[in-house]
Each structure stands twice: as C-alpha cells, then as structure tokens.
Coordinates of C-alpha atoms in Angstrom, one line a residue:
M408 CA -19.3 -35.3 27.4
S409 CA -19.0 -31.7 26.1
T410 CA -19.6 -30.8 22.4
T411 CA -16.0 -30.0 22.1
F412 CA -14.8 -33.6 22.6
I413 CA -17.6 -35.1 20.6
H414 CA -16.5 -33.3 17.5
R415 CA -12.9 -34.0 18.2
E416 CA -13.5 -37.7 18.5
Q417 CA -15.7 -37.8 15.4
T418 CA -12.9 -36.2 13.3
T419 CA -10.1 -38.4 14.6
N420 CA -11.1 -41.3 12.3
A421 CA -12.1 -39.1 9.4
P422 CA -10.4 -39.6 6.0
S423 CA -7.0 -38.0 5.5
V424 CA -6.4 -35.5 2.7
G425 CA -3.8 -36.0 0.0
A426 CA -1.5 -33.6 -1.8
R427 CA -4.3 -31.5 -3.1
G428 CA -5.4 -30.6 0.4
W429 CA -1.9 -29.4 1.4
I430 CA -1.7 -27.3 -1.8
A431 CA -5.0 -25.8 -0.8
L432 CA -3.5 -25.0 2.6
A433 CA -0.5 -23.3 0.9
V434 CA -2.9 -21.2 -1.2
L435 CA -4.8 -20.1 1.9
M436 CA -1.7 -19.0 3.6
L437 CA -1.3 -16.1 1.1
P438 CA -4.1 -14.0 2.6
V439 CA -3.0 -14.9 6.1
L440 CA 0.5 -13.6 5.5
L441 CA -0.9 -10.5 3.8
V442 CA -3.3 -9.5 6.6
S443 CA -0.8 -10.2 9.4
V444 CA 2.0 -8.2 7.6
D445 CA -0.5 -5.4 7.0
N446 CA -1.1 -5.2 10.8
T447 CA 2.5 -4.0 11.4
V448 CA 3.9 -2.6 8.1
L449 CA 1.8 0.6 8.1
A450 CA 3.5 2.0 11.2
F451 CA 6.8 2.1 9.4
A452 CA 5.2 4.0 6.5
L453 CA 3.7 6.7 8.7
P454 CA 6.8 9.0 8.7
S455 CA 6.9 8.9 4.8
I456 CA 3.1 9.5 4.6
S457 CA 3.5 12.5 7.0
S458 CA 6.2 14.1 5.0
S459 CA 4.4 13.5 1.7
M460 CA 0.8 14.5 2.7
G461 CA 1.2 16.5 5.9
P462 CA -1.7 15.0 7.7
T463 CA -2.8 16.4 11.1
G464 CA -2.2 14.4 14.2
A465 CA -5.9 13.3 14.2
Q466 CA -5.7 12.3 10.6
Q467 CA -2.6 10.1 11.3
L468 CA -4.5 8.3 14.1
W469 CA -7.5 7.7 11.7
I470 CA -5.2 6.4 9.0
V471 CA -4.0 3.7 11.4
D472 CA -7.2 3.2 13.4
I473 CA -10.0 3.1 10.9
Y474 CA -9.0 -0.2 9.4
P475 CA -9.2 -2.3 12.7
L476 CA -12.4 -0.4 13.7
V477 CA -14.2 -1.6 10.5
L478 CA -12.5 -5.0 10.5
A479 CA -13.3 -5.9 14.1
G480 CA -16.9 -4.8 13.7
L481 CA -17.6 -7.0 10.7
L482 CA -15.6 -10.2 11.5
V483 CA -18.5 -12.1 13.1
S484 CA -21.0 -11.1 10.4
M485 CA -18.6 -12.0 7.6
G486 CA -17.9 -15.4 9.2
S487 CA -21.6 -16.1 9.2
M488 CA -21.9 -14.9 5.6
G489 CA -19.2 -17.4 4.6
D490 CA -21.1 -20.2 6.3
R491 CA -24.2 -19.2 4.4
F492 CA -23.1 -18.2 0.9
G493 CA -19.8 -20.1 0.6
R494 CA -16.5 -19.6 2.3
R495 CA -14.3 -19.7 -0.8
R496 CA -16.7 -17.3 -2.6
L497 CA -16.5 -14.8 0.2
L498 CA -12.7 -15.2 0.3
L499 CA -12.4 -14.4 -3.4
I500 CA -14.8 -11.5 -3.2
G501 CA -12.8 -10.1 -0.3
A502 CA -9.4 -10.6 -2.0
T503 CA -10.6 -9.0 -5.2
G504 CA -11.9 -5.9 -3.4
F505 CA -8.9 -5.7 -1.1
A506 CA -6.5 -5.8 -4.1
A507 CA -8.4 -3.1 -6.0
V508 CA -8.7 -0.8 -3.0
S509 CA -5.1 -1.3 -2.1
V510 CA -4.2 0.3 -5.5
L511 CA -6.4 3.3 -4.6
A512 CA -4.8 3.6 -1.2
A513 CA -1.3 3.5 -2.7
Y514 CA -2.1 6.5 -4.9
A515 CA -4.3 8.4 -2.5
P516 CA -3.8 12.1 -3.1
T517 CA -5.0 13.4 0.3
P518 CA -5.2 12.1 3.9
E519 CA -9.0 12.0 3.7
A520 CA -8.8 9.8 0.6
L521 CA -6.3 7.5 2.4
I522 CA -8.6 7.2 5.5
A523 CA -11.5 6.3 3.2
A524 CA -9.5 3.7 1.4
R525 CA -8.4 2.2 4.7
A526 CA -12.0 2.0 5.9
V527 CA -13.0 0.1 2.7
L528 CA -9.9 -2.2 3.2
G529 CA -11.3 -3.1 6.6
F530 CA -14.6 -4.1 5.0
F531 CA -12.9 -6.4 2.5
G532 CA -10.3 -7.6 5.0
A533 CA -13.2 -8.9 7.2
M534 CA -14.1 -11.2 4.3
I535 CA -10.6 -12.6 4.0
M536 CA -9.6 -14.0 7.4
P537 CA -12.5 -16.0 8.8
P538 CA -12.9 -18.1 5.6
T539 CA -9.2 -19.2 5.8
L540 CA -9.6 -20.9 9.2
S541 CA -13.1 -22.3 8.5
L542 CA -12.0 -23.7 5.1
I543 CA -9.1 -25.5 6.9
R544 CA -11.7 -26.9 9.3
N545 CA -13.7 -28.3 6.4
I546 CA -10.7 -29.5 4.3
F547 CA -8.9 -31.3 7.1
L548 CA -11.4 -33.5 8.9
D549 CA -8.7 -35.8 10.4
A550 CA -7.8 -34.4 13.8
N551 CA -4.1 -34.8 13.5
Q552 CA -3.9 -33.3 10.0
R553 CA -6.2 -30.5 11.1
R554 CA -4.0 -29.7 14.0
L555 CA -0.9 -29.5 11.8
A556 CA -2.8 -27.3 9.3
I557 CA -3.8 -25.0 12.0
A558 CA -0.3 -24.9 13.3
V559 CA 0.8 -23.7 9.8
W560 CA -2.0 -21.1 9.9
A561 CA -0.9 -19.8 13.3
A562 CA 2.8 -19.8 12.3
C563 CA 2.0 -17.8 9.1
F564 CA 0.0 -15.3 11.1
A565 CA 2.8 -14.9 13.6
A566 CA 5.4 -14.8 10.8
G567 CA 3.5 -12.1 9.0
G568 CA 3.5 -9.9 12.1
A569 CA 7.2 -10.2 12.6
L570 CA 7.9 -9.8 8.8
G571 CA 6.1 -6.5 8.7
P572 CA 9.0 -4.5 9.9
I573 CA 11.4 -6.2 7.5
V574 CA 9.1 -5.9 4.5
G575 CA 8.2 -2.3 5.4
G576 CA 11.9 -1.4 5.9
F577 CA 12.9 -2.9 2.5
L578 CA 10.0 -1.2 0.6
L579 CA 10.5 2.2 2.2
E580 CA 14.2 2.1 1.6
H581 CA 13.7 1.4 -2.2
F582 CA 10.2 2.8 -3.0
W583 CA 7.6 5.3 -1.9
W584 CA 5.1 4.8 0.9
G585 CA 2.4 3.6 -1.4
S586 CA 4.4 0.4 -2.1
V587 CA 3.3 -1.0 1.3
F588 CA -0.2 -1.1 -0.1
L589 CA 0.7 -2.5 -3.5
L590 CA 2.1 -5.5 -1.7
A591 CA -1.5 -6.8 -1.4
V592 CA -1.8 -6.9 -5.2
V593 CA 1.4 -9.0 -5.5
V594 CA 0.1 -11.5 -2.9
L595 CA -3.6 -11.7 -3.8
I596 CA -3.3 -12.2 -7.6
P597 CA -1.9 -15.7 -7.2
L598 CA -4.7 -16.4 -4.6
L599 CA -7.3 -15.4 -7.1
I600 CA -5.8 -17.7 -9.7
L601 CA -5.1 -20.7 -7.6
A602 CA -8.0 -20.8 -5.1
P603 CA -10.7 -21.7 -7.6
I604 CA -8.5 -24.6 -8.7
F605 CA -7.3 -26.1 -5.5
V606 CA -9.5 -24.8 -2.6
P607 CA -12.9 -26.6 -2.4
E608 CA -16.1 -24.7 -1.7
S609 CA -17.9 -25.3 1.6
K610 CA -20.9 -23.8 3.3
D611 CA -23.6 -24.6 5.8
P612 CA -26.3 -26.7 4.1
N613 CA -29.0 -25.4 6.5
P614 CA -27.9 -21.8 7.3
G615 CA -31.3 -20.3 8.4
P616 CA -32.6 -16.9 7.3
V617 CA -30.5 -13.8 7.0
D618 CA -30.7 -11.6 10.1
P619 CA -29.9 -8.0 9.4
T620 CA -30.5 -7.0 13.0
S621 CA -27.9 -9.3 14.3
I622 CA -25.4 -8.1 11.6
L623 CA -26.0 -4.5 12.7
L624 CA -25.8 -5.3 16.4
S625 CA -22.5 -7.1 15.9
L626 CA -21.0 -4.1 14.1
V627 CA -22.4 -1.6 16.8
A628 CA -21.1 -3.9 19.6
L629 CA -17.5 -4.3 18.6
A630 CA -16.5 -1.1 16.6
P631 CA -17.3 1.4 19.4
I632 CA -15.5 -0.7 22.0
V633 CA -12.4 -0.8 19.8
Y634 CA -12.7 3.0 19.3
A635 CA -13.1 3.6 23.0
V636 CA -9.9 1.6 23.8
K637 CA -7.9 3.4 21.1
N638 CA -9.2 6.9 22.2
L639 CA -8.3 6.1 25.8
A640 CA -4.8 5.0 24.7
H641 CA -4.3 8.3 22.8
G642 CA -5.4 10.4 25.7
G643 CA -8.6 11.6 24.0
P644 CA -11.6 13.3 25.7
L645 CA -13.2 11.2 28.4
G646 CA -16.6 11.5 26.7
Q647 CA -15.3 10.0 23.5
T648 CA -14.2 6.9 25.5
V649 CA -17.2 6.4 27.8
I650 CA -20.0 7.0 25.3
P651 CA -18.7 4.5 22.7
A652 CA -17.9 2.0 25.4
V653 CA -21.4 2.2 26.8
V654 CA -22.9 1.9 23.3
G655 CA -20.7 -1.2 22.6
V656 CA -21.7 -2.9 25.8
V657 CA -25.4 -2.3 25.4
A658 CA -25.2 -3.5 21.8
S659 CA -23.3 -6.6 22.9
I660 CA -26.0 -7.4 25.5
L661 CA -28.7 -7.0 22.9
F662 CA -26.8 -9.1 20.4
V663 CA -26.4 -12.0 22.9
R664 CA -30.1 -11.8 23.9
R665 CA -31.1 -12.0 20.2
Q666 CA -28.9 -15.0 19.5
L667 CA -30.3 -16.9 22.5
Q668 CA -33.9 -16.2 21.3
R669 CA -33.4 -17.3 17.7
D670 CA -33.8 -20.9 16.6
I671 CA -30.9 -20.6 14.2
P672 CA -28.6 -17.8 15.5
M673 CA -26.0 -16.0 13.5
L674 CA -23.5 -17.0 16.2
D675 CA -24.3 -19.7 18.8
V676 CA -23.3 -17.8 21.9
R677 CA -24.0 -20.9 23.9
L678 CA -20.6 -22.1 22.9
F679 CA -19.2 -19.7 25.5
R680 CA -20.7 -22.0 28.1
L681 CA -18.2 -24.6 27.1
P682 CA -15.1 -24.0 29.2
T683 CA -12.8 -25.3 26.5
F684 CA -14.2 -22.9 23.9
S685 CA -14.3 -19.8 26.1
G686 CA -10.9 -20.6 27.6
A687 CA -9.3 -21.0 24.1
V688 CA -10.8 -17.7 23.0
A689 CA -9.3 -16.0 26.1
V690 CA -5.9 -17.6 25.5
N691 CA -6.0 -16.2 21.9
L692 CA -6.9 -12.7 23.1
L693 CA -4.3 -12.6 25.9
S694 CA -1.5 -14.1 23.8
V695 CA -2.0 -11.6 21.0
F696 CA -2.3 -8.8 23.5
S697 CA 1.1 -9.7 24.9
L698 CA 2.8 -10.3 21.6
V699 CA 1.6 -7.0 20.0
G700 CA 2.3 -5.1 23.2
F701 CA 5.9 -6.5 23.2
L702 CA 6.5 -5.6 19.6
F703 CA 5.2 -2.0 20.3
F704 CA 8.0 -1.2 22.6
T705 CA 10.6 -3.5 21.1
S706 CA 10.5 -1.8 17.7
Q707 CA 11.0 1.6 19.3
H708 CA 13.7 0.4 21.6
L709 CA 15.7 -1.2 18.8
Q710 CA 15.4 1.8 16.4
L711 CA 15.2 4.9 18.6
V712 CA 17.3 3.8 21.7
V713 CA 19.8 1.2 20.3
G714 CA 19.9 3.0 16.9
L715 CA 19.1 0.2 14.5
S716 CA 17.5 0.9 11.1
P717 CA 14.0 -0.6 10.5
M718 CA 15.6 -3.4 8.5
Q719 CA 18.2 -4.2 11.1
A720 CA 15.5 -4.1 13.9
G721 CA 13.4 -6.6 11.8
V722 CA 16.3 -8.9 11.2
A723 CA 17.1 -8.8 15.0
L724 CA 13.7 -10.4 15.6
L725 CA 14.2 -13.2 13.0
P726 CA 15.5 -15.8 15.5
G727 CA 12.4 -15.3 17.6
L728 CA 10.2 -15.5 14.5
A729 CA 11.9 -18.8 13.4
L730 CA 11.4 -20.3 16.9
T731 CA 7.8 -19.2 17.0
V732 CA 7.1 -21.1 13.7
A733 CA 9.2 -24.1 14.7
V734 CA 7.6 -24.5 18.1
G735 CA 4.1 -24.0 16.7
L736 CA 4.7 -26.9 14.4
A737 CA 6.5 -29.1 16.9
V738 CA 3.6 -29.2 19.3
V739 CA 1.5 -31.0 16.8
P740 CA 3.1 -34.4 17.3
L741 CA 3.8 -33.5 21.0
V742 CA 0.1 -33.3 21.9
R743 CA -0.4 -36.9 20.8
H744 CA 1.6 -37.9 23.9
V745 CA 1.0 -34.9 26.3
K746 CA -2.4 -33.5 27.1
P747 CA -3.0 -30.3 25.1
W748 CA -3.9 -28.2 28.2
I749 CA -0.6 -29.1 29.8
V750 CA 1.3 -27.9 26.7
V751 CA -0.7 -24.6 26.7
V752 CA 0.0 -23.9 30.4
I753 CA 3.8 -24.6 30.0
A754 CA 3.9 -22.5 26.8
L755 CA 2.3 -19.5 28.4
S756 CA 4.5 -19.8 31.4
M757 CA 7.5 -19.8 29.1
S758 CA 6.2 -16.6 27.5
S759 CA 6.2 -14.9 30.9
L760 CA 10.0 -15.6 31.0
G761 CA 10.3 -13.5 27.9
Y762 CA 8.9 -10.4 29.7
L763 CA 11.0 -11.3 32.8
T764 CA 14.1 -11.3 30.6
V765 CA 13.4 -7.7 29.5
L766 CA 12.6 -6.7 33.0
A767 CA 16.0 -8.0 34.2
F768 CA 18.4 -7.1 31.4
V769 CA 17.0 -4.3 29.2
S770 CA 19.4 -1.3 28.9
P771 CA 19.9 1.5 26.3
T772 CA 22.5 -0.7 24.5
S773 CA 20.7 -4.1 24.9
T774 CA 19.9 -6.0 21.7
T775 CA 20.7 -9.5 22.9
A776 CA 18.2 -9.3 25.8
I777 CA 15.4 -8.3 23.4
V778 CA 16.3 -11.1 20.9
V779 CA 16.3 -13.7 23.7
A780 CA 13.1 -12.3 25.2
F781 CA 11.3 -12.3 21.9
A782 CA 12.4 -15.9 21.3
L783 CA 11.0 -17.0 24.6
L784 CA 7.7 -15.1 24.2
G785 CA 7.2 -16.1 20.6
A786 CA 7.9 -19.8 21.2
G787 CA 5.4 -19.9 24.0
I788 CA 2.7 -18.0 22.1
G789 CA 3.3 -20.1 18.9
A790 CA 2.6 -23.3 20.8
A791 CA -0.4 -21.9 22.7
E792 CA -2.0 -20.4 19.6
T793 CA -1.8 -23.6 17.6
I794 CA -3.7 -25.6 20.3
S795 CA -6.2 -22.9 21.2
N796 CA -7.2 -22.3 17.6
D797 CA -7.7 -26.0 17.1
M798 CA -9.9 -26.2 20.2
I799 CA -12.0 -23.3 18.9
V800 CA -12.7 -24.6 15.4
S801 CA -13.1 -28.2 16.5
S802 CA -15.7 -27.3 19.1
V803 CA -18.3 -26.8 16.4
A804 CA -19.6 -28.9 13.6
P805 CA -17.8 -28.2 10.2
E806 CA -20.8 -26.4 8.7
K807 CA -20.7 -23.8 11.5
A808 CA -16.9 -23.3 11.3
G809 CA -17.1 -19.8 9.8
A810 CA -18.8 -18.2 12.8
A811 CA -16.5 -20.0 15.2
S812 CA -13.5 -18.9 13.2
A813 CA -14.7 -15.3 13.2
V814 CA -14.8 -15.5 17.0
S815 CA -11.1 -16.5 17.0
E816 CA -10.3 -13.7 14.5
T817 CA -12.2 -11.2 16.7
A818 CA -10.1 -12.3 19.7
Y819 CA -7.0 -11.7 17.6
E820 CA -8.1 -8.3 16.6
L821 CA -9.2 -7.2 20.0
G822 CA -6.0 -8.6 21.5
A823 CA -3.9 -6.6 19.0
V824 CA -5.9 -3.4 19.7
L825 CA -5.7 -3.8 23.5
G826 CA -2.0 -4.8 23.4
T827 CA -1.1 -1.6 21.8
A828 CA -3.6 0.6 23.6
V829 CA -3.2 -0.7 27.2
L830 CA 0.5 -1.6 27.4
G831 CA 1.4 1.3 25.1
S832 CA -0.5 3.7 27.3
I833 CA 1.2 2.4 30.5
L834 CA 4.6 2.6 28.8
M835 CA 4.1 6.2 27.6
A836 CA 2.7 7.3 31.0
A837 CA 5.9 6.0 32.6
Y838 CA 8.0 7.7 29.9
R839 CA 6.4 11.1 30.5
A840 CA 6.7 10.7 34.3
H841 CA 10.4 10.1 34.1
L842 CA 11.5 12.4 31.2
T843 CA 13.6 15.5 32.1
V844 CA 13.6 18.2 29.5
P845 CA 16.7 20.5 29.7
A846 CA 16.2 24.1 30.8
G847 CA 15.7 26.5 28.0
V848 CA 13.6 24.3 25.7
D849 CA 10.4 26.1 24.9
D850 CA 7.0 24.7 26.0
A851 CA 5.9 23.6 22.5
A852 CA 9.1 21.6 22.0
A853 CA 9.0 20.2 25.5
S854 CA 5.4 19.1 25.0
L855 CA 6.4 17.3 21.7
A856 CA 9.3 15.6 23.4
A857 CA 7.1 14.4 26.2
E858 CA 4.5 13.0 23.8
T859 CA 6.6 10.2 22.2
L860 CA 10.1 9.0 22.0
G861 CA 10.1 9.9 18.3
G862 CA 9.1 13.4 19.3
A863 CA 12.1 13.7 21.6
H864 CA 14.4 12.7 18.8
H865 CA 12.8 15.3 16.5
V866 CA 13.2 18.0 19.1
A867 CA 16.8 17.0 19.8
T868 CA 17.8 17.6 16.2
G869 CA 16.9 21.3 16.6
L870 CA 18.8 21.9 19.9
P871 CA 22.4 22.7 20.5
A872 CA 24.6 19.6 20.8
A873 CA 24.8 19.5 24.6
E874 CA 21.1 20.1 25.2
G875 CA 20.1 17.6 22.4
S876 CA 22.4 14.9 23.9
A877 CA 21.0 15.5 27.4
L878 CA 17.4 15.3 26.1
L879 CA 18.1 12.0 24.3
D880 CA 19.9 10.5 27.3
S881 CA 16.9 11.4 29.5
A882 CA 14.4 10.2 26.9
H883 CA 16.1 6.8 26.4
A884 CA 16.4 6.3 30.1
A885 CA 12.7 7.3 30.7
F886 CA 11.5 5.0 27.8
D887 CA 13.4 2.0 29.1
T888 CA 12.0 2.7 32.6
G889 CA 8.6 2.4 31.0
V890 CA 9.7 -0.8 29.2
V891 CA 10.7 -2.3 32.6
F892 CA 7.4 -1.4 34.2
T893 CA 5.4 -2.6 31.2
S894 CA 7.4 -5.9 31.1
G895 CA 6.5 -6.6 34.7
I896 CA 2.8 -6.2 33.8
G897 CA 3.3 -8.4 30.7
A898 CA 4.9 -11.1 32.8
V899 CA 2.0 -11.1 35.3
L900 CA -0.5 -11.2 32.4
M901 CA 1.2 -14.3 30.9
V902 CA 1.0 -16.0 34.3
V903 CA -2.7 -15.1 34.5
S904 CA -3.2 -16.6 31.0
A905 CA -1.6 -19.8 32.1
G906 CA -4.0 -19.9 35.0
V907 CA -6.9 -19.3 32.7
A908 CA -5.7 -22.2 30.5
Y909 CA -5.3 -24.5 33.6
A910 CA -8.8 -23.7 34.8
T911 CA -10.7 -24.0 31.5
L912 CA -8.9 -26.2 29.0
R913 CA -8.7 -29.4 31.1
P914 CA -11.2 -32.0 29.8
R915 CA -14.3 -32.6 31.9
A916 CA -16.5 -35.6 32.3

C-alpha cells in the first residue's frame, strides 16, 4: 500500500477538533484571501500607476513580474523553514514584513522603488502561504474534518482571485493606486493579533541540519524558469528566454540529485514517485493554468469589448465565484460515497465545458456566455482543487507538511504564470494576426494598436470618428477570434487534465 493511503487511514480515526480549531481556520483564511486578491488586483492599478509615475514599458513589466519571480523561487525553501523553525512563527514573521513593506509600496515615489518593494513583498509572501496549508494539516488530523478545512482553504483562494477585480475596482474608483497595497495592512493586523491566540504552533521534531545549498538551488531552479516563461510571453529576446530556462533546468536537476543523496532532504522528491502525489500536483498546476488564463481574456473582453467598468466586470463573475465556493465545499461529503478520483475526473471534464461555451457563444456583446462559462469552469476547478490539495498534504506525515504544502503552492504559482504567459501569448498572437488597422494611421500608432487591445482603444481616441470606430470594430473582432482559438486550447487542456487524474489518482494495491 502506498504512503498516501497509509497516512489517510491513520488520520481517519484521529480526534476531531472543536470550535477553537475552526476559529484557527478562519484566522488562517485572512492571509489566503490577501495573497489571492493580490494576484489579480495589481493589474487593475497599472493604468493609475502609469499615469502617476510614468514608468517605461519594461518597468511596468517588472512591477508585475518581480513579485511572482521571488515568490516562486522561495516557496519550497520557506515551506522547509516552517517545518524546522515553526509554521506559525514563519507565518507571523511573513505577515509582519508583508504589512510593513506594503506601506512602503503604497507610497513608493518612483517606479524603481515600487519594483524593489514588490521584490521584498515576494520574499515575505513566500513565508505566508505554505504555513497556512501545513498548519491546517496539523490542526485537522481527522480526515473528514481536514478535507472540509482544505475545501474552505481552496474556496478562499479561488474567491480571492475573483474578488481582486471587484476590490481593485472599488478602491481605484474612490482612492489612489497605493490603496491596493494598503489593503494588506487592513487584513494582516487582525491576523497578527488573533493567530498567537487561536493558531497552535507546529514544527518537525526532527528536522535535520540546515542545507544552504539546497535553498540556493531551489531559488535558482524556479525563478529563472518563471522569468523565461514571462519573457517568452512578452516577446522578449530569445537569449533572455533560453539562457534562464537552461539555468533553471540545470539547477532543478542538481536540486533533485542533492535531495536524493541526503539522509534528511529539504524536500523528499521521492514523493513524486507516488502517482497520487504527482498526479495531484499536476491537477493543481493545470487547473490554475486554465483558471488564470480564462480570467486573463475574460477581464479584457468584459471591459474593453463589452464596455463594462472594472466593478461591473467583477460583479458579472460573482455567480461563478459563488458556485466555485459552493461546489468546493459540497464535494467534501460527496467523496464519502464516491471515489475521490472519480469526482476529480468529472469536475475537470465539466471545466472543459466552460471553455467550450466560450468557443461556441462568445461575441462582442456576449456577457451571459462568459458568466455561464466561468460558472462551469469555476465549479469544476473548485471541486478538483479541494480533493487534489487534500491528496498532496495527506500523502506525507504531519511533521513534513510544510514542504509538501510548498509543492502545492509552487504548482499554483507556476500554473498562474503559465496560464497568463502561454494562453495570453496565443491569444495576442491571434489578435495581431487578425487586426486590420485603417489606412492613414501612422506606423507608431499602428504598432501600439497591434500590441494590445488596450493599445487599440488608446489609439482610437486620437483618430477621427470613422477611423476610430473602424479600428475598434476590427480590434474587438480580432480579440474575440483569439478568445475562440484560446478557448479551444483551454478545453483540450481540461480534457488532458481529466486524463491525468484518471491515470494517476486511482488507488493502487
């Protein structure tokens, strides 16, 4: 019998937690909501930041990209540090630093200062997320309670991503761009007060020696790969894609070899030999890939094609958000009667229907199709994420939960980066291929219009009415052509995800 099912059976008859444990869960949801909101809210603040600071195009990219670069590179190391020095302690240190640096980011006087603040936020953000899931693993030892707690965790993570546009729209309509950073202070102060009271400390009683080489290799393995993907998506020089990718792959190989050679590794890479563990990680990555890629084109379609405000676009996605949360919680009692792998396969197949809905019904005036599609996609991913995260954290002993949780978080982060980079690149390539710029528009303006849909809107405002209308009609049609093409790829990807789940998540003798 595999390690996965040994741990699951051991925790089934474990003692249940009382009200104090559920209060601890509520406290732990504060940083989860914050980090997931932060993943999407900054995109809405970029226009305000641009008009206030006047950053170059490269600086705008770094303002967005530096945070996930640092975060992804440090997640595994920080998960291991939590196992060693205390998960609650690491969470409190990360929350304190994140809140303090958020104030600096809110009042950053220059683009360079904002980029530096975002890098430091990535450092402290890496301390926040892995402890939340590993603390849940150690608080909820009973399998049924743990699965429900993880469903709440996954629901909050999904809710935060969808709430980002709503929160961002509200703040930017009433305050300046720095308010999106000050949101962290409002959320994290209650955490710093309540966590020492309600959240119990936990750590690995036999952590082994600190391994600086493994920490360095994990950073050098992940950060360059994330950078290479983002550079490729932005159409950067080929050398700036290939060289970091090679560095990341070589460092990954060296990291794995070192972990296999050590008696007490920082991350037990042998876990990936377990089909259930590796399959659940793959489901996590592909699910987030699809969800973030969907939100990338949905937000632009609703705002720039249909003409909704950021707030209205966010509200249009609320039904899907509610269904994501509801289904994620509903699968907890369901898997007592239906095998978990069956639920995951059905859920991912349902998500493919979301992309197929867009493929069949999207148009320059379609809001209903997007709302229905997001509901189908979100419901499927909500169910799949609940079960896959439970499989990841329950496949290791509680004292090693931090490192396993960090693997789950890394899959989330890589999925988010790849979703925007890959699907976004395909979408924009189709957009550029189908855009027709009216005659008489100068080369610089035509180039800007072809770069993004937002650029086309900007150029259209400076053209005569007839030419501006013609450019926008062509841009909207070209963008939705890219949406259709991208949705077809997304549907295929969800079917592949269901196949991966079928092949790996079924229990073995």
